[in-house]
Structures are given as structure tokens and as C-alpha cells.
mmCIF file of C-alpha atoms in Angstrom:
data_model
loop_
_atom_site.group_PDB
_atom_site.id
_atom_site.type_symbol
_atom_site.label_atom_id
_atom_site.label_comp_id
_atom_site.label_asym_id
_atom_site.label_seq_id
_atom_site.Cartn_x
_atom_site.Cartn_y
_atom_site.Cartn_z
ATOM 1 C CA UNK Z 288 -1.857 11.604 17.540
ATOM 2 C CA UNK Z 289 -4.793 10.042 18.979
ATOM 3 C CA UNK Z 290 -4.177 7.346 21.344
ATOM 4 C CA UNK Z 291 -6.929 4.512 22.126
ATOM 5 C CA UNK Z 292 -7.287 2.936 25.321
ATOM 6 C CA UNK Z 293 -7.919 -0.634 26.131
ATOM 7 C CA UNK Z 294 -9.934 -2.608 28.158
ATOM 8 C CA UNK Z 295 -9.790 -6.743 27.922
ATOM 9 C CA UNK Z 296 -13.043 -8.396 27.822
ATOM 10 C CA UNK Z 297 -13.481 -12.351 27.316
ATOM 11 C CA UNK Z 298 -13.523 -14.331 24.781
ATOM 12 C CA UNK Z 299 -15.067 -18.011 23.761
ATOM 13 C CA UNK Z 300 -12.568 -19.984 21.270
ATOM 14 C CA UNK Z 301 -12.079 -23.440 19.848
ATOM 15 C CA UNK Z 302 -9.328 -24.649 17.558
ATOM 16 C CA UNK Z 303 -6.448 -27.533 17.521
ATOM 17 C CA UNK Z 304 -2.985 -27.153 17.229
ATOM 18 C CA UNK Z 305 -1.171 -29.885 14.829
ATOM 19 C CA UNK Z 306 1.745 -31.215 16.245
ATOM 20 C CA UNK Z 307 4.073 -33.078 13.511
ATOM 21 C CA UNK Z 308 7.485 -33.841 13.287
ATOM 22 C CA UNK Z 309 9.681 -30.777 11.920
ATOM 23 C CA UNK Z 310 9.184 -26.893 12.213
ATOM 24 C CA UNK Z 311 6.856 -25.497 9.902
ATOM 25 C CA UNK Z 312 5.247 -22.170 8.865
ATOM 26 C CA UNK Z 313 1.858 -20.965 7.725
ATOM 27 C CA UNK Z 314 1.080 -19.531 4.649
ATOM 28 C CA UNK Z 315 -2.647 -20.012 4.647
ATOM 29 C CA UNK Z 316 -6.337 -20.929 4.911
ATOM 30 C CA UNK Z 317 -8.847 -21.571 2.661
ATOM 31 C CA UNK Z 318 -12.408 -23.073 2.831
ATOM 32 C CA UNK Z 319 -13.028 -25.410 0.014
ATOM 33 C CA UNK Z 320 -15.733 -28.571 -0.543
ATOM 34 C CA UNK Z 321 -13.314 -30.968 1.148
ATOM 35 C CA UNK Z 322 -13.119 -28.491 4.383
ATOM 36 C CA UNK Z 323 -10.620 -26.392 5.417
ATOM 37 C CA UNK Z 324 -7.162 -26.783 3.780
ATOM 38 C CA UNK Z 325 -4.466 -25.349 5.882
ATOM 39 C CA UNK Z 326 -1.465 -24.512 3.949
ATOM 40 C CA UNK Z 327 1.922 -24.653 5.306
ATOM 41 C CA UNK Z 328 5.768 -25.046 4.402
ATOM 42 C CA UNK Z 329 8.508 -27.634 6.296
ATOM 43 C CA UNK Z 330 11.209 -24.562 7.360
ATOM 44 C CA UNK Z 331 14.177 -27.188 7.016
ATOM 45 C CA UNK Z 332 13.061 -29.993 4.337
ATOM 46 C CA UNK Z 333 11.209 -26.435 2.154
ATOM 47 C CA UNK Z 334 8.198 -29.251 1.602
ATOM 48 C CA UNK Z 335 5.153 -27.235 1.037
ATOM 49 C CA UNK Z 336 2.178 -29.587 2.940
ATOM 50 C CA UNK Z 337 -1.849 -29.186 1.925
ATOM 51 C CA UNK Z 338 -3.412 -29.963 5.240
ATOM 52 C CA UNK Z 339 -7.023 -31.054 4.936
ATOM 53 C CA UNK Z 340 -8.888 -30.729 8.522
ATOM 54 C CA UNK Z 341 -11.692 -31.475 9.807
ATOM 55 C CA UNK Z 342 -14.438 -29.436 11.683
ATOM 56 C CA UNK Z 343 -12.073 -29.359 14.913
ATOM 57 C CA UNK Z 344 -9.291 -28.321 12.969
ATOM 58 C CA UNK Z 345 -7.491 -32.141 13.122
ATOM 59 C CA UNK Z 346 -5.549 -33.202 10.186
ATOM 60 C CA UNK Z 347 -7.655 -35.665 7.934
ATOM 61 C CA UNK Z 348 -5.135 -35.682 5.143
ATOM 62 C CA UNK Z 349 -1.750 -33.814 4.387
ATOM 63 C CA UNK Z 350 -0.567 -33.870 0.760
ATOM 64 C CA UNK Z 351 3.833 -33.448 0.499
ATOM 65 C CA UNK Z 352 4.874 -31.871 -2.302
ATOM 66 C CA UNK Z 353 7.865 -33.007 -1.883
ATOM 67 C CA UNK Z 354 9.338 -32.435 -5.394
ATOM 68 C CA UNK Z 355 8.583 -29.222 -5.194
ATOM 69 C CA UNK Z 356 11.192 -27.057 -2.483
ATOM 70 C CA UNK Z 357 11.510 -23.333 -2.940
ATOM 71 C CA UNK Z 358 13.361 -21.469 -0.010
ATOM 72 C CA UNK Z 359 10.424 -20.084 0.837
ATOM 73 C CA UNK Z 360 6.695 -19.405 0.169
ATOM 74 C CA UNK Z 361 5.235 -16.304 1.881
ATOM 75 C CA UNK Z 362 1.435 -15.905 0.780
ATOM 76 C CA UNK Z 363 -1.054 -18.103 -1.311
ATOM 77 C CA UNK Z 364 -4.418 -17.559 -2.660
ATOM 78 C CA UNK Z 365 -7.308 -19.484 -4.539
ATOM 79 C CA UNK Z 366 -9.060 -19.619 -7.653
ATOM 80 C CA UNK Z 367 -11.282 -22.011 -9.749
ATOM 81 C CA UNK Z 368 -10.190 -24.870 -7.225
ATOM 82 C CA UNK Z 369 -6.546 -24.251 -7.547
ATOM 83 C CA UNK Z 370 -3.839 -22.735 -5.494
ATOM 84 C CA UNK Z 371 -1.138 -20.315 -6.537
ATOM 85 C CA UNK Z 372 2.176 -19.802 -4.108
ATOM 86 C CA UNK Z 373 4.218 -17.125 -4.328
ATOM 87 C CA UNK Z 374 7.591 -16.975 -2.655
ATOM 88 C CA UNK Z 375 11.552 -17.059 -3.379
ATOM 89 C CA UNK Z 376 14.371 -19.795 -3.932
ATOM 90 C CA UNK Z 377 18.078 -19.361 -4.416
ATOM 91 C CA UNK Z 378 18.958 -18.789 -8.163
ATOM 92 C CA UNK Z 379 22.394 -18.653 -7.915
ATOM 93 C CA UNK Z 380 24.694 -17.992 -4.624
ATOM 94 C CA UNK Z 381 23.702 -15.125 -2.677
ATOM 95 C CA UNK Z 382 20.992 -14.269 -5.170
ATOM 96 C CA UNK Z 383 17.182 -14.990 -5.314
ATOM 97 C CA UNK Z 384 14.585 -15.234 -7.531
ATOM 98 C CA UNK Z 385 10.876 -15.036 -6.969
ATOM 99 C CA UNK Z 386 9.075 -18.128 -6.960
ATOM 100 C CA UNK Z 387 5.342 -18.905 -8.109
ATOM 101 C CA UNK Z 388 3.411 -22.183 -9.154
ATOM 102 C CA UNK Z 389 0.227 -23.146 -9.328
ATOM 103 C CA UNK Z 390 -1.414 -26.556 -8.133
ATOM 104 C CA UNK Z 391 -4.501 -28.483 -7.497
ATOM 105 C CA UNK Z 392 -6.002 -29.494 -4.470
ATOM 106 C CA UNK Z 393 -4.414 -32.923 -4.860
ATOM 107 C CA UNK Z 394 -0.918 -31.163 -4.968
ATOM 108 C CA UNK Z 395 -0.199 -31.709 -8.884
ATOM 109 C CA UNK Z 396 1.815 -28.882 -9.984
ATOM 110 C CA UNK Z 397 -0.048 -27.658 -13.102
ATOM 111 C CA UNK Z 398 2.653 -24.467 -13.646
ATOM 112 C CA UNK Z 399 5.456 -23.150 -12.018
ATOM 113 C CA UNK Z 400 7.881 -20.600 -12.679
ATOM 114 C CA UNK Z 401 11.820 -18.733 -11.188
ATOM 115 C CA UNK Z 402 11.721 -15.247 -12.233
ATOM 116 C CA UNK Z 403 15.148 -14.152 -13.125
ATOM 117 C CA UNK Z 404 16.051 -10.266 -13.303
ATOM 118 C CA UNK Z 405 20.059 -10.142 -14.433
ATOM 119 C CA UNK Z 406 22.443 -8.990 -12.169
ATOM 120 C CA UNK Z 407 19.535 -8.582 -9.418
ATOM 121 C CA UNK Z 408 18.135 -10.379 -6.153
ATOM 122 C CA UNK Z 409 13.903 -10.226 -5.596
ATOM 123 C CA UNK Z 410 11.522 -11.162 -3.017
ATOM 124 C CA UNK Z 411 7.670 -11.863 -3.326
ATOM 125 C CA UNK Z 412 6.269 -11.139 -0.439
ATOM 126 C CA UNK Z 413 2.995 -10.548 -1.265
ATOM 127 C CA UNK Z 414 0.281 -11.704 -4.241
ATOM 128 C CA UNK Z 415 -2.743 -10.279 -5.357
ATOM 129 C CA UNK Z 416 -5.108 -11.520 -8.431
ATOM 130 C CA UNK Z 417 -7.820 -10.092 -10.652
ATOM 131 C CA UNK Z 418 -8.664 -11.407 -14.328
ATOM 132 C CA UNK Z 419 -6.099 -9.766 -16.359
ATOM 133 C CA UNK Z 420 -3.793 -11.327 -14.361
ATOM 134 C CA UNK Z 421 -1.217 -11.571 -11.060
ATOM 135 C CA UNK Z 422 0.515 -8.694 -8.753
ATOM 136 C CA UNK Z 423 3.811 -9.131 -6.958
ATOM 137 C CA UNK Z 424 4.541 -7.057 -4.386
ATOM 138 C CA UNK Z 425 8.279 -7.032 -2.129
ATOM 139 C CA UNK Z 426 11.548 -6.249 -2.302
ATOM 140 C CA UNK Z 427 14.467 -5.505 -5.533
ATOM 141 C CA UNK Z 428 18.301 -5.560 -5.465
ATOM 142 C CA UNK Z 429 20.344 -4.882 -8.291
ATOM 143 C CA UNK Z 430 23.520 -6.654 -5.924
ATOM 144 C CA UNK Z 431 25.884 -3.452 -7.261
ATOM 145 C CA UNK Z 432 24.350 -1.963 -4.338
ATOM 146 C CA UNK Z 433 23.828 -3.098 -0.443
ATOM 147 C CA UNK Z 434 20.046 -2.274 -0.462
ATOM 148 C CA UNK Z 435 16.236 -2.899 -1.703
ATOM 149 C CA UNK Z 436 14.033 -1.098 -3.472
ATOM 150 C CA UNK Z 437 10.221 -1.526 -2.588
ATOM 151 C CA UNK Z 438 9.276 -3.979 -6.246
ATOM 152 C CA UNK Z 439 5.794 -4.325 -7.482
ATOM 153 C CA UNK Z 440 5.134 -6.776 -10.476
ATOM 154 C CA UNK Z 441 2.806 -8.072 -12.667
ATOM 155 C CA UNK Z 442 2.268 -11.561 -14.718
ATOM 156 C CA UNK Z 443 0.042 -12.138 -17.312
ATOM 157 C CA UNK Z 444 -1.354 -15.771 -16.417
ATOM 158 C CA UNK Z 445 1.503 -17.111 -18.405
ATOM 159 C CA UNK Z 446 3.826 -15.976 -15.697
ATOM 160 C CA UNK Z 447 5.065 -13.889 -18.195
ATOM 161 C CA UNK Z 448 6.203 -9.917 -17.138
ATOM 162 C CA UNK Z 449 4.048 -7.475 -18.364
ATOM 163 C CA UNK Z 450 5.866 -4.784 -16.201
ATOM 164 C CA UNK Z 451 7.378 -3.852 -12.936
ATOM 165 C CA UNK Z 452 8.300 -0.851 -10.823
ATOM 166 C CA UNK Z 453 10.516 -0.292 -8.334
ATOM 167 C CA UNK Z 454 10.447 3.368 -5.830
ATOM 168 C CA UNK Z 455 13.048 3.915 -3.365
ATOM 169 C CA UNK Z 456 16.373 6.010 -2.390
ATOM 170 C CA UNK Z 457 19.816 5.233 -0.695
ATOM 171 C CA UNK Z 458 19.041 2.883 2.111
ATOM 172 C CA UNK Z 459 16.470 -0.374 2.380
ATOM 173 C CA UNK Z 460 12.606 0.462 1.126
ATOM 174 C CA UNK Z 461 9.732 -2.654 0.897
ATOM 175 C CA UNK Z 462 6.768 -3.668 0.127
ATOM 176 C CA UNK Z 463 5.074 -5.561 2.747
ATOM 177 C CA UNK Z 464 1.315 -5.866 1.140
ATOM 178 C CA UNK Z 465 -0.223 -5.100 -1.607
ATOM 179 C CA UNK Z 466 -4.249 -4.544 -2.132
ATOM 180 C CA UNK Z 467 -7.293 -3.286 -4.568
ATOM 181 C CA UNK Z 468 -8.348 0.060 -3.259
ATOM 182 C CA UNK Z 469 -11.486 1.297 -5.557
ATOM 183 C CA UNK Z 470 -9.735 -0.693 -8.699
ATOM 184 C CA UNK Z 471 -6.171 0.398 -8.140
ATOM 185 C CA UNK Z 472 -2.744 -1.112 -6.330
ATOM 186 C CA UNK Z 473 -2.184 -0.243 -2.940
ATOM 187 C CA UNK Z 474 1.319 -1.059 -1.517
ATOM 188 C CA UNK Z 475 2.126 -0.791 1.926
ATOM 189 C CA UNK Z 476 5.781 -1.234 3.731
ATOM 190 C CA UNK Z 477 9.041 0.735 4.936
ATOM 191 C CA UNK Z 478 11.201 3.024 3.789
ATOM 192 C CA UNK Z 479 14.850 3.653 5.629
ATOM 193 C CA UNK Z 480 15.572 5.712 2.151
ATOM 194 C CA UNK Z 481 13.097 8.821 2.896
ATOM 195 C CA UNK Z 482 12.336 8.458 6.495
ATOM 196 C CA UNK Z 483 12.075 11.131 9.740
ATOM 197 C CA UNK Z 484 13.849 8.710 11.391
ATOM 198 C CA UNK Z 485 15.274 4.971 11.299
ATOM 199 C CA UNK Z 486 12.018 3.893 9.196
ATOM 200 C CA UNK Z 487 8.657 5.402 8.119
ATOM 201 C CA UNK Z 488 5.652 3.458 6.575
ATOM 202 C CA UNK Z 489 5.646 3.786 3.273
ATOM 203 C CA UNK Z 490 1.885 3.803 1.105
ATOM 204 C CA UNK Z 491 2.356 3.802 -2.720
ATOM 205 C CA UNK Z 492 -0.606 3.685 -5.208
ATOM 206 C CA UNK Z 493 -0.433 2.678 -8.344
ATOM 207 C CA UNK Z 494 -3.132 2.204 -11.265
ATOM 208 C CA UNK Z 495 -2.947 -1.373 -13.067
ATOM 209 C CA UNK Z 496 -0.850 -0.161 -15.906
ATOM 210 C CA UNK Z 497 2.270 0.634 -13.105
ATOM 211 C CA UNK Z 498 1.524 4.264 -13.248
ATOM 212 C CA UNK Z 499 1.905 6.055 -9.450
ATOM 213 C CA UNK Z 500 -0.625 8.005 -8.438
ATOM 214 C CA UNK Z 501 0.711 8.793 -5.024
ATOM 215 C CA UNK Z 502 3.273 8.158 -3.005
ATOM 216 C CA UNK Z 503 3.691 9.071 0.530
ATOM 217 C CA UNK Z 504 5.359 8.483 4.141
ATOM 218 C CA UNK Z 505 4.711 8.454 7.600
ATOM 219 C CA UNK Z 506 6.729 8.334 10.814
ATOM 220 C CA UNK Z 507 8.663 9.429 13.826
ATOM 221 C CA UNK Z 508 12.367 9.355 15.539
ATOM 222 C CA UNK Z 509 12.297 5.638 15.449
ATOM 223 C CA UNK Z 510 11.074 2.358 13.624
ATOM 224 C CA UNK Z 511 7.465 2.422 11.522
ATOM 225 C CA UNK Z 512 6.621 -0.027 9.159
ATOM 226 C CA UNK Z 513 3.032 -0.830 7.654
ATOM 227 C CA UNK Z 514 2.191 -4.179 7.666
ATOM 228 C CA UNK Z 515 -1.795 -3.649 5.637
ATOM 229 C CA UNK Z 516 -4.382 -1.592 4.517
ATOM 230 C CA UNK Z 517 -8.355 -1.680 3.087
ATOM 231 C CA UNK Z 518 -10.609 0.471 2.128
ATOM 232 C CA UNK Z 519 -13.652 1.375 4.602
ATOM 233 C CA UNK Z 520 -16.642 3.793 5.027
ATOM 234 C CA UNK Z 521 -14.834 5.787 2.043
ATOM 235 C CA UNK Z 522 -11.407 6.162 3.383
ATOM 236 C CA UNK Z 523 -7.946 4.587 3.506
ATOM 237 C CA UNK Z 524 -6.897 2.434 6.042
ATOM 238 C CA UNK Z 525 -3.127 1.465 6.898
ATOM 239 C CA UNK Z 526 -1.925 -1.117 9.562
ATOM 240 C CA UNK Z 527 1.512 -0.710 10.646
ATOM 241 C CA UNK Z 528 3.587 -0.563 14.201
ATOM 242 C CA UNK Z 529 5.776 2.057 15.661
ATOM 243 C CA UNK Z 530 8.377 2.009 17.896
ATOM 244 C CA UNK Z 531 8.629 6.030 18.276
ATOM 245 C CA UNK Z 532 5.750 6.925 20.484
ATOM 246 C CA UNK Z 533 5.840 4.800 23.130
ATOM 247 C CA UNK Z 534 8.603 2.694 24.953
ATOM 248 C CA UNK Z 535 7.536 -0.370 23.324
ATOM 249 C CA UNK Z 536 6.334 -1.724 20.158
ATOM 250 C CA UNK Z 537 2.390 -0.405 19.359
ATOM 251 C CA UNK Z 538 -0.008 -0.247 16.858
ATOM 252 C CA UNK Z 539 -0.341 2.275 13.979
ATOM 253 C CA UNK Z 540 -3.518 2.808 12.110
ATOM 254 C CA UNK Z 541 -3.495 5.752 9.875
ATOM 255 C CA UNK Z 542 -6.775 6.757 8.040
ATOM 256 C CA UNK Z 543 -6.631 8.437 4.951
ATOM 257 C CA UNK Z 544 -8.581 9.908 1.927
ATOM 258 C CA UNK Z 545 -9.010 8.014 -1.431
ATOM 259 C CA UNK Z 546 -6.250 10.905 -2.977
ATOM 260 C CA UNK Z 547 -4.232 10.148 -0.567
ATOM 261 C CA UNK Z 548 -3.770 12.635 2.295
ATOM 262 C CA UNK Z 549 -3.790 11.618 5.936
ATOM 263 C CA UNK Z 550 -6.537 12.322 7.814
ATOM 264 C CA UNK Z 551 -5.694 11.027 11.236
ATOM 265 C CA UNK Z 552 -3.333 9.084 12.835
ATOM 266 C CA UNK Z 553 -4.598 6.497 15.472
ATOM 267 C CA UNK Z 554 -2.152 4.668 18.291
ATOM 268 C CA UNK Z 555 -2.742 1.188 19.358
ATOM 269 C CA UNK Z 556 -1.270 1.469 22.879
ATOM 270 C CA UNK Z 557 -1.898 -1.879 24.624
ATOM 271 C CA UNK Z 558 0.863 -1.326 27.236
ATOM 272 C CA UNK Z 559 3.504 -3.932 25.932
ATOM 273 C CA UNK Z 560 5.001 -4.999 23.101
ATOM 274 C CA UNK Z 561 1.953 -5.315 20.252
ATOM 275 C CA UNK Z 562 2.922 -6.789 16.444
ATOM 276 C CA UNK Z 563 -0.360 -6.288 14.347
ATOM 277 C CA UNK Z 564 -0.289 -8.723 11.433
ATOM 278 C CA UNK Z 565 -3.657 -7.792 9.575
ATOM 279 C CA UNK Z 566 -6.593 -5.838 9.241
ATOM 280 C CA UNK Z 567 -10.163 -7.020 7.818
ATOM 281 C CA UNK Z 568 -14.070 -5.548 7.812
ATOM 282 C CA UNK Z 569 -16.131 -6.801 9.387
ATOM 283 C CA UNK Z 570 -19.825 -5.769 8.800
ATOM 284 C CA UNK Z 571 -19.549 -2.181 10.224
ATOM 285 C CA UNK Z 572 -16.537 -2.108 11.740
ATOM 286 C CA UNK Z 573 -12.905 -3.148 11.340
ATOM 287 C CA UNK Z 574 -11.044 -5.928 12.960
ATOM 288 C CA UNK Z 575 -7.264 -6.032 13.216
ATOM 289 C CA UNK Z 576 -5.036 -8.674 14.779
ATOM 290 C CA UNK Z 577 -1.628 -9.983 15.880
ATOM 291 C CA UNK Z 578 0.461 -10.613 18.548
ATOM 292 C CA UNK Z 579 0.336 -8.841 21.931
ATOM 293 C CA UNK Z 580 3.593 -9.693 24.780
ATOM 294 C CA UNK Z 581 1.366 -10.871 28.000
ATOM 295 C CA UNK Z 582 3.877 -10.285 30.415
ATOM 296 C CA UNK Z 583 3.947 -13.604 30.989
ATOM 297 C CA UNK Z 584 7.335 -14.873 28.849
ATOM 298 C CA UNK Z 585 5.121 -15.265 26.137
ATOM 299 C CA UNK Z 586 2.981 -13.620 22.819
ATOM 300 C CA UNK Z 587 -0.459 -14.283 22.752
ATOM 301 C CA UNK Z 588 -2.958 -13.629 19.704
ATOM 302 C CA UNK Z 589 -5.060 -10.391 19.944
ATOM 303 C CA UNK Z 590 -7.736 -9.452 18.049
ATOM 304 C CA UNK Z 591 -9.106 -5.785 19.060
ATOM 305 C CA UNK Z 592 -12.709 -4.881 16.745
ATOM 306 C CA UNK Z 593 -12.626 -1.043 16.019
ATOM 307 C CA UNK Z 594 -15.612 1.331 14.812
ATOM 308 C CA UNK Z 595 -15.616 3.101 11.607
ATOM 309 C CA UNK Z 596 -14.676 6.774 13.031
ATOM 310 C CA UNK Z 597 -11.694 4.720 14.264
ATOM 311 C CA UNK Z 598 -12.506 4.248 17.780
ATOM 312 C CA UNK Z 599 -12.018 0.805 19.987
ATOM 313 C CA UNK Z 600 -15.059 -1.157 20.235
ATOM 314 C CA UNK Z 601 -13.309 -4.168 21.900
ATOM 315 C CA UNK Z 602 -10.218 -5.945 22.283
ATOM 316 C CA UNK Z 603 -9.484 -9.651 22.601
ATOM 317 C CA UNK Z 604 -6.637 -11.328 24.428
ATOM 318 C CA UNK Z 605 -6.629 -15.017 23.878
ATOM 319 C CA UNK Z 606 -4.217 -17.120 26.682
ATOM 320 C CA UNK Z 607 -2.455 -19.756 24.819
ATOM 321 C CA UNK Z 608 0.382 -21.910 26.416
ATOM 322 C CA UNK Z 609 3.718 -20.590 24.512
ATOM 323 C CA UNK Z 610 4.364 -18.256 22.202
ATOM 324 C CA UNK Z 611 2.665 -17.727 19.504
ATOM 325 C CA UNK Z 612 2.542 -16.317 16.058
ATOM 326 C CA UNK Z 613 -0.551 -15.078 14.058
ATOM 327 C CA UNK Z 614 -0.371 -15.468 10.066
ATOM 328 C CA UNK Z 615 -4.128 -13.924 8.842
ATOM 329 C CA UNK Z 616 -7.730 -14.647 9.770
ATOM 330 C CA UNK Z 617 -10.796 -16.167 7.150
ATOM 331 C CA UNK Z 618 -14.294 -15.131 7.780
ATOM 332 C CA UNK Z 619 -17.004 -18.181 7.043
ATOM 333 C CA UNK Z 620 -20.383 -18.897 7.682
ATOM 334 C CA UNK Z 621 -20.402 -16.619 11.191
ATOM 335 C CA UNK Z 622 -17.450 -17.827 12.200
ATOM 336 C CA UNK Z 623 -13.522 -16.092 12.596
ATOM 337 C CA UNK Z 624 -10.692 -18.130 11.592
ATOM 338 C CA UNK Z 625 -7.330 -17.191 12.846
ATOM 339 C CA UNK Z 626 -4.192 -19.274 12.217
ATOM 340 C CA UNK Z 627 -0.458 -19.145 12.340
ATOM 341 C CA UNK Z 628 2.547 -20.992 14.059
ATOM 342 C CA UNK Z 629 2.615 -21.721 17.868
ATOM 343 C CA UNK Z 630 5.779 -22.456 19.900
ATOM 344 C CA UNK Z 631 6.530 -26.380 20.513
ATOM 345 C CA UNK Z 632 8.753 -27.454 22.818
ATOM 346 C CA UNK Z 633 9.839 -30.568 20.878
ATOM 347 C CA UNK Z 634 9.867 -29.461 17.354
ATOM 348 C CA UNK Z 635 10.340 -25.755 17.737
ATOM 349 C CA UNK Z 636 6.941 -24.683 16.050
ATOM 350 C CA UNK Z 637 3.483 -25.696 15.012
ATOM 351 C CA UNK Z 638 1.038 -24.357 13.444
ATOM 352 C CA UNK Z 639 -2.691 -23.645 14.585
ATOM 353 C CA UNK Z 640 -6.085 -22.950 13.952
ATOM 354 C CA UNK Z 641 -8.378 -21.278 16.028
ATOM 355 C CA UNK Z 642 -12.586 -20.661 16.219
ATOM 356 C CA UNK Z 643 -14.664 -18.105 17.515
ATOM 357 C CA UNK Z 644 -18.077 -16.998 16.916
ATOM 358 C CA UNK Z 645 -18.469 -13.390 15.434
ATOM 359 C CA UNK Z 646 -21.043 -12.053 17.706
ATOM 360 C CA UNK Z 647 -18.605 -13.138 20.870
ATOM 361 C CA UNK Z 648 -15.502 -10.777 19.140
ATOM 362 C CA UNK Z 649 -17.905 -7.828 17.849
#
């Protein structure tokens, strides 16, 4: 296993946190002709808030939805003007039910939907559209037994089941993400069911009729889970983090061929504790971020730029007071968007979006 070696270089930023009252979570950004909408969920009230800022990243508006309050929403996405959430709520007791609506910008709720399976618990982690029609990607429980199975779905636009398929074995297996590679479903996660050791990452593909094409596993003595993936400069990549090859929590980026073998294994070894949350391309070279432990009682956002044969270009540490969480990242107009929650003394948790120019990260 290749390790990479890091050195921290500067970094310009601007951005605003938003304080407000309760503890919320983000679910996402998106640039639309009102500015940027920041969308987030209340973790106590379940009120899912549209956040229109301004060019600073202050609040000009925030639209409640306050009749609408599922347990959770996890990822969002937009299309003709409209927003569809994906996420779970209870059902019954002890059993959930994924989630998914769609609104407008003004927080009408044009269609929204429970999903029911008898006799079984899901999660919707993650959502994914094209025009024939919606993916689903997380986790399946039939509740006869104490474990998931990693679930992909899809809805026609009706949010009515066209199919779904589950993989997994005797112990806890997930999907964490779910993406187009070259017209096909890529699923990324964990699997505790067929693992080297307490969890390996787990990298499904599927075509868009549910049929697996591949299905494969990577890890050592200890925890591995993949948290994304893309496809770049005709391979596969896969985000994850591993606990087995170094004394604290690193980065895992595994490159592999379009059928599916790994090619190389790459270790993000930034000498603490590192959580990546995502990986994107930018122009010739990939960009992946999260969550690095500073050393100083606190988790600061990290975004480290890497070539195309897989090697580190640069790495970016940015200080922030408190701990903080990072969500996903939006690239506009030469410009990198990263947002997610940031520790509040008050309220427990805000959320945050920052600015930096693309020529002062690459």
C-alpha cells in the first residue's frame, strides 16, 4: 500500500456561519437564480429550513416547512427548479420507512411519499437521478433478523418501485453512496458480513435494470468503510477510511479499472485522526475533503487536491474555532463551496458555508 505524505500549505477563505436558535444539520447546497439556498433540517423540531443567502453566505430568507417532519433527511438534489429530499421517518415503533418528497423553492410540497416494505425497517441514505427516474441507495432489515443488508432502489417519478436489491451475509452490510460510473450504479459502503476483519469497504455495480455486474471488497484487521467514488482519467475511484494501517483513523483511496479490479491502493496518512466525507474533479485532478483532528481539541475541514496517477498535489488545513463537520462541497463560477455543521457553544451546532478561490486550493 502506497502511503502519501503531507505537507500543509495556506489557504485564503471566506464564508459565514449562521447562528439560530436550535441544533441543526446540513443536507445541502445548491446555486439557483435567487442565490445560494442552503438546505438544512432542525435535529429536535425535524423542520426541514430552505435558507436563501446572500453573497457572504448571511441568511436573506429561511422558508419552515414546518408541516412537513420526517426523522430525518440525509441528501437532496435539484431539478427543473425543484428539490427532492430523501431520508427516513418512523412507520411504526422500532421500524422505519424511507422518506422522499419533492418541493419548490418556496417550500410547497408538490409530492411526497413513506415507502413501506412489510415486516422490514429501510434507510435512504443516499439519492441519485437520471430521466427514467430516482435511485435509493442505504440500508434493509427484514426485523426477523438483528442486521442490514446494503439496499439499492429505484422509483419511477411516481415514487412508485420499479425494483430493488439487497447484497449482504450474516452481520451489518450498507450502502453509503451511490453514483453513475460510464451509465451504470456504483454503490459504495461496508460490509461486517464478508470482511478480513471488523469491516471492509464494500463497491457493488449494478446496471439500471438491478442486474450486478461486480461486486467486491476491500480491507484489513480492523474498520474500512467507503464513504464515495467517481470516475477519472478512465479508472475507478473509491473514498473510504481505515482504521487498520495506522494507529488512527486515515484516508483510503482505492483506484480501480472500469471491470472492476483494483489497481492500487493509496493511504491518506495525515498523522491524526482524518474522516474524508467526499471526493470531486476538479479540472485535472481530484479533490477530496473532510475532517482532519488538529491536535488542538478540535476537527477542522481539510481539503487535500490530488493528481490523476494518484499522487498529493496539495493539502489544505483550514483553522476554524470549534469543531467542525463537513457535509459536501459545490463548484461555481471559479469558486469552491464547502458546507456542513460547526460546533456552537449555545445551541450545540450550526451550520456553515465557506469560500475559496480555485486557483488558491489547486
Amino acid at each position: 500500500m502506497r502511503t502519501v505524505v503531507l505537507l500543509l500549505l495556506p489557504v485564503v477563505l471566506i464564508g459565514s456561519s449562521i447562528p439560530l436558535v436550535n441544533q441543526e444539520h446540513c443536507v445541502g447546497l445548491f446555486m439557483t437564480d435567487r442565490g445560494p439556498l442552503l438546505v438544512a433540517q432542525e435535529d429536535d423540531s425535524k423542520e426541514i429550513l430552505l435558507m436563501f443567502l446572500n453573497e457572504t453566505f448571511e441568511p436573506l430568507r429561511i422558508v419552515r416547512l414546518a408541516h412537513v417532519r420526517p426523522d430525518r433527511i440525509n441528501d437532496a438534489t435539484m431539478f427543473d427548479d425543484k428539490l427532492i429530499l430523501v431520508g427516513h421517518s418512523s412507520s411504526r415503533p422500532s421500524q422505519r420507512s424511507i422518506y422522499v418528497c419533492v418541493i419548490d423553492l418556496d417550500g410547497k410540497v408538490l409530492k411526497q411519499k413513506l415507502l413501506n416494505f412489510s415486516g422490514a425497517a429501510t434507510w435512504a441514505e443516499a439519492l441519485l437521478l437520471d430521466e427514467e427516474g430516482i435511485y435509493l441507495a442505504g440500508g434493509y432489515n427484514t426485523l426477523k433478523k438483528s442486521w442490514f443488508d446494503a439496499f439499492l432502489l429505484r422509483l419511477d417519478w411516481n415514487f412508485e418501485v420499479v425494483w430493488s436489491r439487497t447484497t449482504g451475509g450474516l452481520s451489518d452490510d450498507w450502502f453509503h453512496r451511490v453514483k453513475f460510473i460510464d451509465s451504470r450504479l456504483l454503490c459504495v459502503g461496508s460490509t461486517e458480513s464478508k470482511t478480513k476483519g471488523k469491516a471492509d469497504v464494500l463497491i457493488v455495480l449494478y446496471d439500471k435494470k438491478g442486474r450486478k455486474i461486480f461486486e467486491t471488497s476491500f480491507g484489513g484487521p480492523d474498520w474500512d468503510k467507503a464513504v464515495d467514488a467517481l470516475e477519472f482519467n478512465n479508472r475507478i475511484f473509491v473514498l473510504g477510511w481505515t482504521n487498520s494501517y495506522t494507529p488512527h483513523r486515515s484516508g483510503l483511496l482505492l483506484e480501480m479499472s472500469l471491470g472492476g479490479r483494483i489497481i492500487k491502493e493509496h493511504l491518506l496518512d495525515l498523522g491524526s485522526d482524518f474522516s474524508p466525507a467526499g471526493i470531486v474533479a476538479i479540472e485535472n485532478r481530484l479533490l477530496v475533503y473532510g475532517v482532519v483532528w488538529n491536535r488542538e481539541t478540535r476537527f477542522d475541514p481539510v481539503m487535500l487536491v490530488i493528481d490523476k496517477d494518484a499522487s498529493l498535489h496539495n493539502k489544505n488545513i483550514i483553522p476554524l474555532p470549534n469543531d467542525q463537520t463537513v457535509r459536501g462541497v459545490v463548484l461555481w463560477a471559479g469558486q469552491i463551496l464547502i458546507y456542513g455543521e460547526s460546533d456552537n457553544p449555545v445551541t450545540g451546532k450550526d451550520v456553515y458555508v465557506l469560500e475559496f478561490d480555485i486557483e488558491s486550493i489547486l
